[in-house]
PDB file of C-alpha atoms in Angstrom:
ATOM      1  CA  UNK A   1      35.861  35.972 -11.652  1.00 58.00           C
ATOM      2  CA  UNK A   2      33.529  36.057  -8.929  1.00 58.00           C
ATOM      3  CA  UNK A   3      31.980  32.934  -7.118  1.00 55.00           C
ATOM      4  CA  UNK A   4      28.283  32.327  -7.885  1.00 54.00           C
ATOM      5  CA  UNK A   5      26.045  33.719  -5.550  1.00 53.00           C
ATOM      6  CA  UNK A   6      25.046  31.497  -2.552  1.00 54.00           C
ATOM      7  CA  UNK A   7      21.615  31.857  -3.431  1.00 48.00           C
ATOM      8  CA  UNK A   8      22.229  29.832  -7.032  1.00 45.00           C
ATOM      9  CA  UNK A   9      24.271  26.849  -5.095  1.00 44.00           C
ATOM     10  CA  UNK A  10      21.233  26.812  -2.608  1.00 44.00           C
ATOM     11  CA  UNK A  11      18.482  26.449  -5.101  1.00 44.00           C
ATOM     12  CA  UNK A  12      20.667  23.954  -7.062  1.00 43.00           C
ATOM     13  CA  UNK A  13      21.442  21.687  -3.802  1.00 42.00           C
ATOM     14  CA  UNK A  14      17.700  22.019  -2.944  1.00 44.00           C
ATOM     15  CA  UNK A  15      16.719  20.731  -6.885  1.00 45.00           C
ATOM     16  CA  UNK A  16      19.086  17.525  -6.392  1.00 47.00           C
ATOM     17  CA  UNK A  17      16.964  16.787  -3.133  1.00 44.00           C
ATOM     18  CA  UNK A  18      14.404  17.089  -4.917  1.00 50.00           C
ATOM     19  CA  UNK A  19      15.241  15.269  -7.859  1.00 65.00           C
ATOM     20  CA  UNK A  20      16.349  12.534  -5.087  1.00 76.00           C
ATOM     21  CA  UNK A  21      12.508  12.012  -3.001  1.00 81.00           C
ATOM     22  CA  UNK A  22       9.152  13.524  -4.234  1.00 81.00           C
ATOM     23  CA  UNK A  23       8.127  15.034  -1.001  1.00 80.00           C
ATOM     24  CA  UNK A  24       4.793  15.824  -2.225  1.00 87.00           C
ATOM     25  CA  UNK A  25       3.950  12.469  -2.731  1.00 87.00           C
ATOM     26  CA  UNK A  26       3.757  11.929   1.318  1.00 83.00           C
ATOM     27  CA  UNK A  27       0.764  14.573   1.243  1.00 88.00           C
ATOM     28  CA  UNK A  28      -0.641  13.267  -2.221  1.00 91.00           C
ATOM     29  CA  UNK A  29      -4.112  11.318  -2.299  1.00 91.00           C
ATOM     30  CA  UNK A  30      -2.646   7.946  -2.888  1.00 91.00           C
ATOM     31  CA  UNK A  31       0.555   8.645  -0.444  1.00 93.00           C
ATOM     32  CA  UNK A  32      -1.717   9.237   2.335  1.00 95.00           C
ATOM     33  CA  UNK A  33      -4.031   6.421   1.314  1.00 96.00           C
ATOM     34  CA  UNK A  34      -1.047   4.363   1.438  1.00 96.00           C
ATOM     35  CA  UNK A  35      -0.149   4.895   4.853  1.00 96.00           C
ATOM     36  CA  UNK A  36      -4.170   4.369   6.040  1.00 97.00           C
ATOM     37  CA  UNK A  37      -4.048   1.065   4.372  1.00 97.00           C
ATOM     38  CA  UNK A  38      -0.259   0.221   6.309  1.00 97.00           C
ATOM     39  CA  UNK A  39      -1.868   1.674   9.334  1.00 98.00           C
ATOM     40  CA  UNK A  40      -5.487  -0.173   9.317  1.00 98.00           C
ATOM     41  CA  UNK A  41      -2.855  -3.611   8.274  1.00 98.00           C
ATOM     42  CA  UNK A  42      -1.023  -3.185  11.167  1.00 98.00           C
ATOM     43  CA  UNK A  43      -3.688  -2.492  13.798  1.00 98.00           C
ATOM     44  CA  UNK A  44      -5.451  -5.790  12.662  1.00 96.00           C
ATOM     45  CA  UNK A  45      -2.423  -7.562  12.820  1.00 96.00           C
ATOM     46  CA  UNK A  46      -1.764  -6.641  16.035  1.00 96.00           C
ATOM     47  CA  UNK A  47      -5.213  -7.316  17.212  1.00 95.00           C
ATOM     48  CA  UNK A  48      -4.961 -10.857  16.010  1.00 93.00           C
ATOM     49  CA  UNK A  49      -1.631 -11.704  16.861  1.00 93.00           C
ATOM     50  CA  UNK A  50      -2.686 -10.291  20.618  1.00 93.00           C
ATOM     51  CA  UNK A  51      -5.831 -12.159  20.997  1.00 89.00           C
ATOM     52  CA  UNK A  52      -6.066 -15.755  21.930  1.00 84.00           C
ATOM     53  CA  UNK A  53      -7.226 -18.104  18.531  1.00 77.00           C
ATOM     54  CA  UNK A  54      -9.754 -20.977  18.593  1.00 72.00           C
ATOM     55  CA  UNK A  55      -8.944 -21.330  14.672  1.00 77.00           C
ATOM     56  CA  UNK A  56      -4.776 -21.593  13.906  1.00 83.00           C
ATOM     57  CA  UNK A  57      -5.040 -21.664  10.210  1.00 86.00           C
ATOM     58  CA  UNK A  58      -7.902 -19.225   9.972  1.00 86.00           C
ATOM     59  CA  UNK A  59      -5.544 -16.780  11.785  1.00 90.00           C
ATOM     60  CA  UNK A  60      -2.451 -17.098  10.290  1.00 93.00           C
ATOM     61  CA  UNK A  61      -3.485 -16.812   7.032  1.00 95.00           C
ATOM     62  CA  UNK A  62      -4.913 -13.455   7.670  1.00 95.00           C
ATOM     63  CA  UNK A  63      -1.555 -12.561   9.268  1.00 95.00           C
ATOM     64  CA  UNK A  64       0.264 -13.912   6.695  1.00 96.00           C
ATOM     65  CA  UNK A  65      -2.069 -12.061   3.907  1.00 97.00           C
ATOM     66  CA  UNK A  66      -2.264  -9.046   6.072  1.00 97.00           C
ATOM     67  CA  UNK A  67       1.670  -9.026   6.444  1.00 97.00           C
ATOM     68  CA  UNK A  68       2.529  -9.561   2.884  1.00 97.00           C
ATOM     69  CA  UNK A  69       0.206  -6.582   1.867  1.00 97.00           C
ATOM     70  CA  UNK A  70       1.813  -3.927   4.704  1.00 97.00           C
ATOM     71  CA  UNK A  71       5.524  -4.941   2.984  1.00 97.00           C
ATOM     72  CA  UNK A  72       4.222  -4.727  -0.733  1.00 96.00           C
ATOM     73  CA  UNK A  73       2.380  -1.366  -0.073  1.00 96.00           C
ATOM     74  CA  UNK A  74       5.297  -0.597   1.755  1.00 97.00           C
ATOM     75  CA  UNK A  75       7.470  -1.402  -1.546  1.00 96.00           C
ATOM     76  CA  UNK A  76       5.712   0.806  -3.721  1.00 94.00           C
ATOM     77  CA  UNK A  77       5.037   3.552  -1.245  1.00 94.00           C
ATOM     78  CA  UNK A  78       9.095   4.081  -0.976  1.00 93.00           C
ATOM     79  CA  UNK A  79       9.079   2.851  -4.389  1.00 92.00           C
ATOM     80  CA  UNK A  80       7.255   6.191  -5.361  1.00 91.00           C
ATOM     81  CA  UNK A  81       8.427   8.479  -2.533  1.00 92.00           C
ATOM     82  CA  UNK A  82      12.180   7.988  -4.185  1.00 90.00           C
ATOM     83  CA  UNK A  83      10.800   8.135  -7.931  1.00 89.00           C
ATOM     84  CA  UNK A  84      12.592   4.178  -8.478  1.00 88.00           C
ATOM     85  CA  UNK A  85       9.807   3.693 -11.139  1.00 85.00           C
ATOM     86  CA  UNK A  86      11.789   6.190 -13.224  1.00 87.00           C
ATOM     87  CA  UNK A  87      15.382   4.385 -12.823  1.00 87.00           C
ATOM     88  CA  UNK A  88      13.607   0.961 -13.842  1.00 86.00           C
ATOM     89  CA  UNK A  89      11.574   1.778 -17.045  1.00 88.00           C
ATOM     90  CA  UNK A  90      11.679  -2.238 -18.044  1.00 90.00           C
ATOM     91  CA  UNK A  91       8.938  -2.570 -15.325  1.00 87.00           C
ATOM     92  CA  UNK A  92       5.115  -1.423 -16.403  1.00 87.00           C
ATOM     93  CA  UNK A  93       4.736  -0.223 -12.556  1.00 87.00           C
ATOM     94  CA  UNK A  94       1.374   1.202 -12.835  1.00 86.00           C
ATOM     95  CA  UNK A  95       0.639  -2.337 -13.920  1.00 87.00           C
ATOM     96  CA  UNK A  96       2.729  -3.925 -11.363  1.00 90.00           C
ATOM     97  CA  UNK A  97       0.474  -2.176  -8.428  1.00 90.00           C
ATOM     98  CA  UNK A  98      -2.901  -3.054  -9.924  1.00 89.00           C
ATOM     99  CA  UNK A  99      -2.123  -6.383 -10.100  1.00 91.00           C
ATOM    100  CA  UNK A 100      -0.552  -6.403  -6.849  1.00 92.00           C
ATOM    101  CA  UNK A 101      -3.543  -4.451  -5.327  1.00 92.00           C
ATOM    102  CA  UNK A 102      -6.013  -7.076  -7.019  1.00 93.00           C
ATOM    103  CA  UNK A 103      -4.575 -10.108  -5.662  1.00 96.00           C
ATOM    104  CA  UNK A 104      -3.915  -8.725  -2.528  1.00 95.00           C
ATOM    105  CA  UNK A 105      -7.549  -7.078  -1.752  1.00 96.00           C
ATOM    106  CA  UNK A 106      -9.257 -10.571  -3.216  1.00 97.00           C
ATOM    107  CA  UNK A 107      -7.050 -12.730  -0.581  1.00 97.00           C
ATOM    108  CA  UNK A 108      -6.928  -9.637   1.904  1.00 97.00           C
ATOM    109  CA  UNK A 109     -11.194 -10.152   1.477  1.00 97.00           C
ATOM    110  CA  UNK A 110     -11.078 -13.795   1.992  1.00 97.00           C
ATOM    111  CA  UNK A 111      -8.799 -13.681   4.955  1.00 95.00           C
ATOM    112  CA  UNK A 112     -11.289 -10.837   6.798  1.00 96.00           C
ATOM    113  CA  UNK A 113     -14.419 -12.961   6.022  1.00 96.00           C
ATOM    114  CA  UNK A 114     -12.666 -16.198   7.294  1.00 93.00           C
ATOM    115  CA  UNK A 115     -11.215 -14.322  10.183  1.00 91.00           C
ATOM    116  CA  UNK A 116     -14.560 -12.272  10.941  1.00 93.00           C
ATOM    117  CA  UNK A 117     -16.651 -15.840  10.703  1.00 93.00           C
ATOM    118  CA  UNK A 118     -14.263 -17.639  12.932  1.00 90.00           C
ATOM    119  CA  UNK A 119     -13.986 -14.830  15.726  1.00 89.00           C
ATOM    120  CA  UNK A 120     -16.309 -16.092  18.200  1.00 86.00           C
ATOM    121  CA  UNK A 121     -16.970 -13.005  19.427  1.00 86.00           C
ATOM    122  CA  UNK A 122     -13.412 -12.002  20.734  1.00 90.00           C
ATOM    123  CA  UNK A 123     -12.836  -8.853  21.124  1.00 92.00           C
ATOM    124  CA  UNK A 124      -9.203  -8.645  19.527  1.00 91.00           C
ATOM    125  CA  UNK A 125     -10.304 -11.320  16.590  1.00 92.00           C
ATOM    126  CA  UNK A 126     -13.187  -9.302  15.960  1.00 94.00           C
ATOM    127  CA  UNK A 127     -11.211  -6.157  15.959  1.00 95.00           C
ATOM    128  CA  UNK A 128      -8.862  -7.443  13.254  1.00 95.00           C
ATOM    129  CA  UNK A 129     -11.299  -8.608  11.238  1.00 95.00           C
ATOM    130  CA  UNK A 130     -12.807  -5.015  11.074  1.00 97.00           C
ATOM    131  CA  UNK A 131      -9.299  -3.649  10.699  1.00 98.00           C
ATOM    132  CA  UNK A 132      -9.129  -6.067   7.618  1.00 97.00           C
ATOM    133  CA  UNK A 133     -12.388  -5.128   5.874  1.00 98.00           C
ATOM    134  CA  UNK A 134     -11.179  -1.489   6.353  1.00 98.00           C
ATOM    135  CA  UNK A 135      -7.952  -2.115   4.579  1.00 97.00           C
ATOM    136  CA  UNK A 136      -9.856  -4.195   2.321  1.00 97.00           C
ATOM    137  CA  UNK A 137     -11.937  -1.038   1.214  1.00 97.00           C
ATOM    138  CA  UNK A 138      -8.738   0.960   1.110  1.00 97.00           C
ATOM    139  CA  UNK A 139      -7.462  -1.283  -1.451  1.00 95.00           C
ATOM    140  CA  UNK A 140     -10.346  -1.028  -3.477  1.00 95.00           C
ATOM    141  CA  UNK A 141     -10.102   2.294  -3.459  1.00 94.00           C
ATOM    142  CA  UNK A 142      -6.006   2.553  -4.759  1.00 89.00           C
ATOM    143  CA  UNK A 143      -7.323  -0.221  -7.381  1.00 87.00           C
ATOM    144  CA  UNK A 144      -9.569   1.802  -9.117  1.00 87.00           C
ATOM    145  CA  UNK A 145      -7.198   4.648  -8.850  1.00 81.00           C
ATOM    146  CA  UNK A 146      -4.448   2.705 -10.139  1.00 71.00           C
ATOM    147  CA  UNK A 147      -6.229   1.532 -13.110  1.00 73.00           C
ATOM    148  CA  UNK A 148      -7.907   4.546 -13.913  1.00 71.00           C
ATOM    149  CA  UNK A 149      -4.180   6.028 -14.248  1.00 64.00           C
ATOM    150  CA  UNK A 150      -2.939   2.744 -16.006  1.00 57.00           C
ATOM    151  CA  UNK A 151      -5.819   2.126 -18.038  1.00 63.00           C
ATOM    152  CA  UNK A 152      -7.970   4.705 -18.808  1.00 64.00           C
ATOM    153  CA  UNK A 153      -5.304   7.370 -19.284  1.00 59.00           C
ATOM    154  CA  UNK A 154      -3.439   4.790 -21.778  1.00 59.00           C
ATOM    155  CA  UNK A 155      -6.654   4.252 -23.324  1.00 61.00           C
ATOM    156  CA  UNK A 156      -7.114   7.629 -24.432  1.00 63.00           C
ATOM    157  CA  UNK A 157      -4.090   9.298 -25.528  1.00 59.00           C
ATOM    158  CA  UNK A 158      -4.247   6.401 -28.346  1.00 57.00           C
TER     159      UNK A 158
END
């Protein structure tokens, strides 16, 4: 008997890496809106933490918020790029990041308004404020597209 062509054991290897990460999901809508959201998080964290405050717990609450929302997007974006959500079926994970994106945009909208009111005109306070609305927006935006796949697709296949 012959061996199997190395064309077969190619294709096979390259289904297992894919079985492994979805790389389409880094050029997908909400993979890309992901990273804009981790991106626009960090730059107005950065631009806080870099500025000098005249308000300490105005500030650090919109680091803290801002923080906590780069690791949890963080979470589910490598949560999706290496398909976990279909090792873990006990966990409703479209649910999971609508209610994370809900709680995190309202507090991620309080801390930019607090932040943005308190900035004195400083350039780097100011700056990640902005930074915060923008990822504020972007969360908005994954919200409704994570409850239009969690709700409204349930919804109608009843």
């Amino acid at each position: 008997p012959a061996a199997p062509p190395p064309v077969t054991v190619a294709s096979s290897s390259a289904g297992s890496d894919e079985e492994l990460m979805d790389g389409g999901y880094f050029r997908s809508c909400d993979g890309m809106l992901k990273v804009a959201q981790m991106i626009s998080l960090l730059i107005g964290f950065i631009s806080v933490n870099n500025s000098s405050w005249t308000d300490y717990s105005a500030y650090s609450f919109f680091q803290i918020v801002s923080m906590c929302d780069l690791v949890m997007i963080l979470f589910f974006y490598i949560m999706h790029i290496f398909r976990v959500y279909r090792k873990l079926t006990c966990v409703s994970w479209p649910l999971a990041e609508f209610l994370h994106y809900l709680i995190g945009t309202i507090l991620l909208l309080i801390g930019s308004i607090v932040a943005a009111a308190k900035s004195y005109n400083i350039t780097g306070l100011v700056a990640g404020a902005t930074f915060g609305f923008l990822a504020t927006i972007l969360c908005v935006i994954s919200m409704w597209s994570s409850y239009k796949v969690s709700c409204i697709t349930q919804s109608t296949s009843k």
